[in-house]
Amino acid sequence: MSLLHAQSVSKSFGGVQAVSRVDVQVREGELACIIGPNGAGKTTFFNLITGYVTPDEGRVIFDGQDITGLPPHRAARLGLVRSFQKTHVFPQMSVAENVQTMVLVQKKRSLDFLSTALRLERDETEELLAMVGLAGSARSLAGTLSAGDRKRLELGIALAARPKLLLLDEPTCGMSPTETASTIELIQRLGREQRLTLLFTEHKMDVVFSIAERIAVLHFGRLIAEGKPEDIRANDEVRRVYLGDTT
Ligand SMILES: Nc1ncnc2c1ncn2[C@@H]1O[C@H](COP(=O)(O)OP(=O)(O)O)[C@@H](O)[C@H]1O
Ligand SMILES: [Mg+2]
């Protein structure tokens, strides 16, 4: 059974059909990717799954439950977690404090007990920082991190929420080729070592073929292909979409 099944979901904004009857399934333990050029509907699709946007039609089934229209925090509580964007990182707090905050939120500890809780959750925070390769930067201010390390921190915060399915929207966005490579390597390692189910979006084709086990291709809001990397690579329509696309 699939962990996530987006059943023929659609969303239009005014005259723009951002997502059109897209049907995608993610199986447990899988590392899946949605690719498509800019404007293809990837972010809207993520917003539909995570409850930031309600679909015009279709349903979202997660872990056996119909979660269509459920607000994001309720979906997150069920284990459907989206990587936090830059704005969710507190720049004036240290790397460790950022992760610890989410560990605490997850444990639903009240702020009154912060000082005790901070000690209790230190181990878990250290473990999460090590997992994302930030053990050495625990005391650095989050606002001073490079783009690659900030993504590591966002991943650490997302992992603190103990996701069943982790969604990453263009995790290598704005990164140098070196940072991109190390972020992709980290995502692959997390998927393998933590046995996480991961769904990420990407517009650069080369980035996904090395790690994705299954790929869905969006183009103008439509799902034009879906399958293993080798099938996607050989797909004529996908080749046409990406021919001349230098991004
Ligand atoms: N809130 C919105 N209001 C109006 N149009 C939107 C909105 N969000 C996305 N769109 C449009 O929907 C289409 C898909 O956008 P998006 O999902 O961001 O694509 P991608 O993430 O693949 O780049 C684009 O044409 C975009 O301009
Ligand atoms: Mg996007």
Short mmCIF file of C-alpha atoms and ligand atoms in Angstrom, two decimals:
data_model
loop_
_atom_site.label_atom_id
_atom_site.label_comp_id
_atom_site.label_asym_id
_atom_site.label_seq_id
_atom_site.Cartn_x
_atom_site.Cartn_y
_atom_site.Cartn_z
CA MET A 1 0.00 0.00 0.00
CA SER A 2 1.20 3.50 -0.70
CA LEU A 3 1.91 5.90 2.13
CA LEU A 4 0.68 8.84 0.07
CA HIS A 5 -1.82 8.83 -2.74
CA ALA A 6 -2.75 12.11 -4.36
CA GLN A 7 -5.85 11.10 -6.28
CA SER A 8 -6.38 13.17 -9.39
CA VAL A 9 -5.86 16.53 -7.64
CA SER A 10 -6.43 19.83 -9.43
CA LYS A 11 -6.00 23.49 -8.61
CA SER A 12 -6.43 26.57 -10.74
CA PHE A 13 -5.61 30.16 -9.91
CA GLY A 14 -7.86 32.42 -11.97
CA GLY A 15 -7.27 31.27 -15.51
CA VAL A 16 -4.11 29.29 -14.73
CA GLN A 17 -4.53 25.55 -14.29
CA ALA A 18 -1.56 25.10 -11.94
CA VAL A 19 -2.21 21.40 -11.25
CA SER A 20 -4.48 19.34 -13.45
CA ARG A 21 -5.74 15.91 -12.34
CA VAL A 22 -2.38 14.79 -11.05
CA ASP A 23 -2.33 11.29 -9.63
CA VAL A 24 0.82 10.36 -7.75
CA GLN A 25 1.57 7.63 -5.23
CA VAL A 26 4.54 7.34 -2.89
CA ARG A 27 5.30 3.97 -1.32
CA GLU A 28 6.75 3.57 2.12
CA GLY A 29 10.55 3.80 2.23
CA GLU A 30 10.78 5.25 -1.24
CA LEU A 31 12.83 8.21 -2.44
CA ALA A 32 10.59 9.83 -5.01
CA CYS A 33 10.92 13.03 -6.99
CA ILE A 34 8.62 15.40 -8.86
CA ILE A 35 10.45 17.13 -11.66
CA GLY A 36 9.29 19.76 -14.08
CA PRO A 37 10.39 23.13 -15.44
CA ASN A 38 9.72 26.30 -13.47
CA GLY A 39 5.98 26.97 -13.33
CA ALA A 40 5.09 23.30 -13.94
CA GLY A 41 3.03 23.13 -10.73
CA LYS A 42 5.45 21.36 -8.36
CA THR A 43 5.06 23.76 -5.44
CA THR A 44 1.29 23.94 -5.90
CA PHE A 45 1.19 20.15 -5.84
CA PHE A 46 3.11 20.16 -2.54
CA ASN A 47 0.75 22.83 -1.18
CA LEU A 48 -2.20 20.62 -2.11
CA ILE A 49 -0.74 17.60 -0.35
CA THR A 50 0.22 19.47 2.80
CA GLY A 51 -3.01 21.43 3.19
CA TYR A 52 -1.69 24.91 2.38
CA VAL A 53 -4.02 24.91 -0.60
CA THR A 54 -7.31 22.99 -0.92
CA PRO A 55 -7.74 21.10 -4.18
CA ASP A 56 -10.56 22.09 -6.55
CA GLU A 57 -11.03 18.39 -7.15
CA GLY A 58 -9.45 15.11 -6.14
CA ARG A 59 -8.47 13.68 -2.78
CA VAL A 60 -5.30 13.22 -0.74
CA ILE A 61 -4.90 9.96 1.13
CA PHE A 62 -2.06 9.72 3.63
CA ASP A 63 -1.29 6.65 5.71
CA GLY A 64 -4.77 5.27 5.06
CA GLN A 65 -6.57 8.51 6.00
CA ASP A 66 -8.33 11.02 3.80
CA ILE A 67 -6.55 14.28 4.65
CA THR A 68 -8.04 16.44 1.88
CA GLY A 69 -8.48 19.97 3.22
CA LEU A 70 -6.80 19.21 6.54
CA PRO A 71 -4.76 22.23 7.71
CA PRO A 72 -0.94 21.90 7.53
CA HIS A 73 -0.35 21.56 11.29
CA ARG A 74 -2.85 18.69 11.50
CA ALA A 75 -1.23 16.94 8.54
CA ALA A 76 2.17 17.45 10.20
CA ARG A 77 0.90 15.83 13.36
CA LEU A 78 0.01 12.76 11.30
CA GLY A 79 3.61 12.61 10.07
CA LEU A 80 3.33 14.52 6.80
CA VAL A 81 6.15 17.03 7.23
CA ARG A 82 7.41 19.61 4.82
CA SER A 83 10.95 20.91 5.02
CA PHE A 84 10.94 24.31 6.61
CA GLN A 85 11.99 27.19 4.45
CA LYS A 86 14.54 29.81 5.38
CA THR A 87 11.90 31.86 7.19
CA HIS A 88 11.30 29.06 9.66
CA VAL A 89 14.88 29.15 10.86
CA PHE A 90 15.46 31.60 13.72
CA PRO A 91 18.60 33.45 12.58
CA GLN A 92 19.47 34.84 16.03
CA MET A 93 19.35 31.43 17.66
CA SER A 94 22.11 28.87 17.49
CA VAL A 95 21.91 25.86 15.20
CA ALA A 96 21.35 23.60 18.21
CA GLU A 97 18.62 25.83 19.67
CA ASN A 98 16.76 25.81 16.36
CA VAL A 99 16.63 22.02 16.32
CA GLN A 100 15.92 21.83 20.04
CA THR A 101 12.90 24.09 19.63
CA MET A 102 11.32 21.59 17.26
CA VAL A 103 12.26 18.66 19.49
CA LEU A 104 10.41 20.46 22.29
CA VAL A 105 7.41 21.30 20.11
CA GLN A 106 7.23 17.67 19.15
CA LYS A 107 7.27 16.62 22.79
CA LYS A 108 4.61 19.26 23.53
CA ARG A 109 6.55 20.51 26.51
CA SER A 110 5.43 23.79 27.95
CA LEU A 111 7.83 26.72 27.86
CA ASP A 112 7.65 26.92 31.68
CA PHE A 113 9.70 23.78 31.82
CA LEU A 114 12.16 24.94 29.23
CA SER A 115 15.25 24.79 31.41
CA THR A 116 14.63 21.18 32.48
CA ALA A 117 13.45 20.18 29.07
CA LEU A 118 16.53 21.65 27.43
CA ARG A 119 18.70 19.20 29.32
CA LEU A 120 16.40 16.28 28.60
CA GLU A 121 16.27 16.96 24.91
CA ARG A 122 19.95 17.67 24.47
CA ASP A 123 20.75 14.10 23.46
CA GLU A 124 18.05 14.03 20.85
CA THR A 125 19.18 17.39 19.49
CA GLU A 126 22.79 16.21 19.27
CA GLU A 127 21.69 13.07 17.50
CA LEU A 128 19.71 15.09 14.95
CA LEU A 129 22.59 17.50 14.38
CA ALA A 130 24.96 14.59 13.79
CA MET A 131 22.46 13.06 11.40
CA VAL A 132 22.50 16.13 9.17
CA GLY A 133 26.23 16.77 9.57
CA LEU A 134 26.00 19.88 11.74
CA ALA A 135 27.48 18.58 14.99
CA GLY A 136 30.45 20.90 14.57
CA SER A 137 28.27 23.98 14.06
CA ALA A 138 25.89 23.47 17.00
CA ARG A 139 26.81 26.80 18.58
CA SER A 140 26.93 28.88 15.41
CA LEU A 141 24.16 31.40 14.88
CA ALA A 142 21.71 30.01 12.33
CA GLY A 143 21.75 33.32 10.48
CA THR A 144 25.43 32.94 9.63
CA LEU A 145 25.18 29.56 7.87
CA SER A 146 25.94 29.00 4.19
CA ALA A 147 23.05 27.98 1.91
CA GLY A 148 24.11 24.33 2.11
CA ASP A 149 24.35 24.31 5.89
CA ARG A 150 21.08 26.18 6.22
CA LYS A 151 19.42 23.39 4.25
CA ARG A 152 21.05 20.89 6.62
CA LEU A 153 19.55 22.80 9.52
CA GLU A 154 16.12 22.87 7.88
CA LEU A 155 16.40 19.12 7.41
CA GLY A 156 17.38 18.69 11.06
CA ILE A 157 14.37 20.73 12.17
CA ALA A 158 12.08 18.74 9.86
CA LEU A 159 13.48 15.44 11.19
CA ALA A 160 12.85 16.57 14.77
CA ALA A 161 9.15 16.48 13.89
CA ARG A 162 9.56 12.71 13.30
CA PRO A 163 8.06 12.56 9.82
CA LYS A 164 6.58 9.47 8.18
CA LEU A 165 6.84 11.30 4.90
CA LEU A 166 9.19 14.21 4.38
CA LEU A 167 8.53 16.62 1.54
CA LEU A 168 11.34 18.82 0.28
CA ASP A 169 10.52 21.58 -2.20
CA GLU A 170 13.57 22.23 -4.39
CA PRO A 171 16.09 21.51 -1.64
CA THR A 172 19.03 22.58 -3.81
CA CYS A 173 17.49 25.90 -4.84
CA GLY A 174 20.04 28.71 -4.91
CA MET A 175 22.98 26.43 -4.20
CA SER A 176 26.37 26.18 -5.86
CA PRO A 177 27.15 22.89 -7.66
CA THR A 178 29.25 21.75 -4.68
CA GLU A 179 26.50 22.53 -2.17
CA THR A 180 23.97 20.86 -4.46
CA ALA A 181 26.05 17.67 -4.60
CA SER A 182 26.47 17.49 -0.84
CA THR A 183 22.79 18.23 -0.19
CA ILE A 184 21.75 15.49 -2.60
CA GLU A 185 24.19 13.12 -0.94
CA LEU A 186 22.69 13.97 2.45
CA ILE A 187 19.12 13.40 1.25
CA GLN A 188 20.11 10.03 -0.14
CA ARG A 189 21.88 9.08 3.08
CA LEU A 190 18.91 10.13 5.23
CA GLY A 191 16.57 8.10 3.08
CA ARG A 192 18.78 5.05 3.45
CA GLU A 193 19.93 5.31 7.07
CA GLN A 194 16.73 6.65 8.62
CA ARG A 195 14.50 4.59 6.33
CA LEU A 196 12.61 7.77 5.58
CA THR A 197 10.03 8.10 2.88
CA LEU A 198 10.99 11.17 0.90
CA LEU A 199 9.34 13.17 -1.83
CA PHE A 200 11.23 16.12 -3.23
CA THR A 201 10.83 18.47 -6.15
CA GLU A 202 13.54 19.64 -8.48
CA HIS A 203 13.73 21.44 -11.77
CA LYS A 204 17.28 20.39 -12.63
CA MET A 205 17.09 16.96 -14.27
CA ASP A 206 20.66 15.84 -13.60
CA VAL A 207 20.19 16.26 -9.86
CA VAL A 208 17.41 13.71 -9.59
CA PHE A 209 18.58 10.83 -11.74
CA SER A 210 21.38 9.96 -9.37
CA ILE A 211 19.16 9.40 -6.34
CA ALA A 212 15.43 9.18 -7.10
CA GLU A 213 13.93 5.70 -7.16
CA ARG A 214 10.81 6.96 -8.86
CA ILE A 215 10.17 10.14 -10.79
CA ALA A 216 6.97 11.94 -11.74
CA VAL A 217 7.22 14.64 -14.39
CA LEU A 218 4.94 17.68 -14.38
CA HIS A 219 4.53 20.01 -17.32
CA PHE A 220 2.02 22.88 -17.32
CA GLY A 221 0.26 21.25 -14.39
CA ARG A 222 -0.15 17.87 -16.04
CA LEU A 223 1.58 14.61 -15.14
CA ILE A 224 3.27 13.68 -18.40
CA ALA A 225 5.34 10.72 -17.21
CA GLU A 226 5.92 8.62 -14.14
CA GLY A 227 8.27 5.74 -13.48
CA LYS A 228 11.83 4.62 -12.81
CA PRO A 229 14.66 6.97 -13.75
CA GLU A 230 15.60 4.87 -16.77
CA ASP A 231 12.02 5.02 -18.09
CA ILE A 232 11.88 8.78 -17.59
CA ARG A 233 15.21 9.28 -19.31
CA ALA A 234 13.95 7.35 -22.34
CA ASN A 235 10.55 9.05 -22.45
CA ASP A 236 10.03 11.07 -25.65
CA GLU A 237 7.68 13.66 -24.17
CA VAL A 238 10.03 14.31 -21.26
CA ARG A 239 12.92 14.76 -23.68
CA ARG A 240 10.87 17.24 -25.69
CA VAL A 241 9.99 19.22 -22.57
CA TYR A 242 13.58 19.44 -21.48
CA LEU A 243 15.17 19.90 -24.89
CA GLY A 244 16.61 23.38 -25.01
CA ASP A 245 15.84 23.84 -21.32
CA THR A 246 19.20 24.80 -19.95
CA THR A 247 18.18 25.15 -16.30
N1 LIG B 1 -1.02 31.72 -5.41
C1 LIG B 1 -1.01 31.74 -6.76
N2 LIG B 1 -1.76 32.63 -7.43
C2 LIG B 1 -1.77 32.66 -8.77
N3 LIG B 1 -1.04 31.84 -9.55
C3 LIG B 1 -0.26 30.94 -8.94
C4 LIG B 1 -0.19 30.84 -7.51
N4 LIG B 1 0.68 29.85 -7.19
C5 LIG B 1 1.13 29.35 -8.35
N5 LIG B 1 0.58 29.99 -9.40
C6 LIG B 1 0.81 29.69 -10.83
O1 LIG B 1 0.64 28.31 -10.99
C7 LIG B 1 1.63 27.79 -11.88
C8 LIG B 1 2.45 26.71 -11.18
O2 LIG B 1 3.30 27.33 -10.21
P1 LIG B 1 4.18 26.52 -9.19
O3 LIG B 1 3.34 25.50 -8.54
O4 LIG B 1 4.86 27.50 -8.31
O5 LIG B 1 5.24 25.82 -10.17
P2 LIG B 1 6.70 25.23 -9.86
O6 LIG B 1 6.82 25.03 -8.39
O7 LIG B 1 6.75 23.96 -10.65
O8 LIG B 1 7.68 26.22 -10.38
C9 LIG B 1 2.44 28.97 -12.36
O9 LIG B 1 1.89 29.41 -13.59
C10 LIG B 1 2.22 30.00 -11.28
O10 LIG B 1 2.36 31.29 -11.76
MG MG B 2 8.27 25.67 -7.03
#
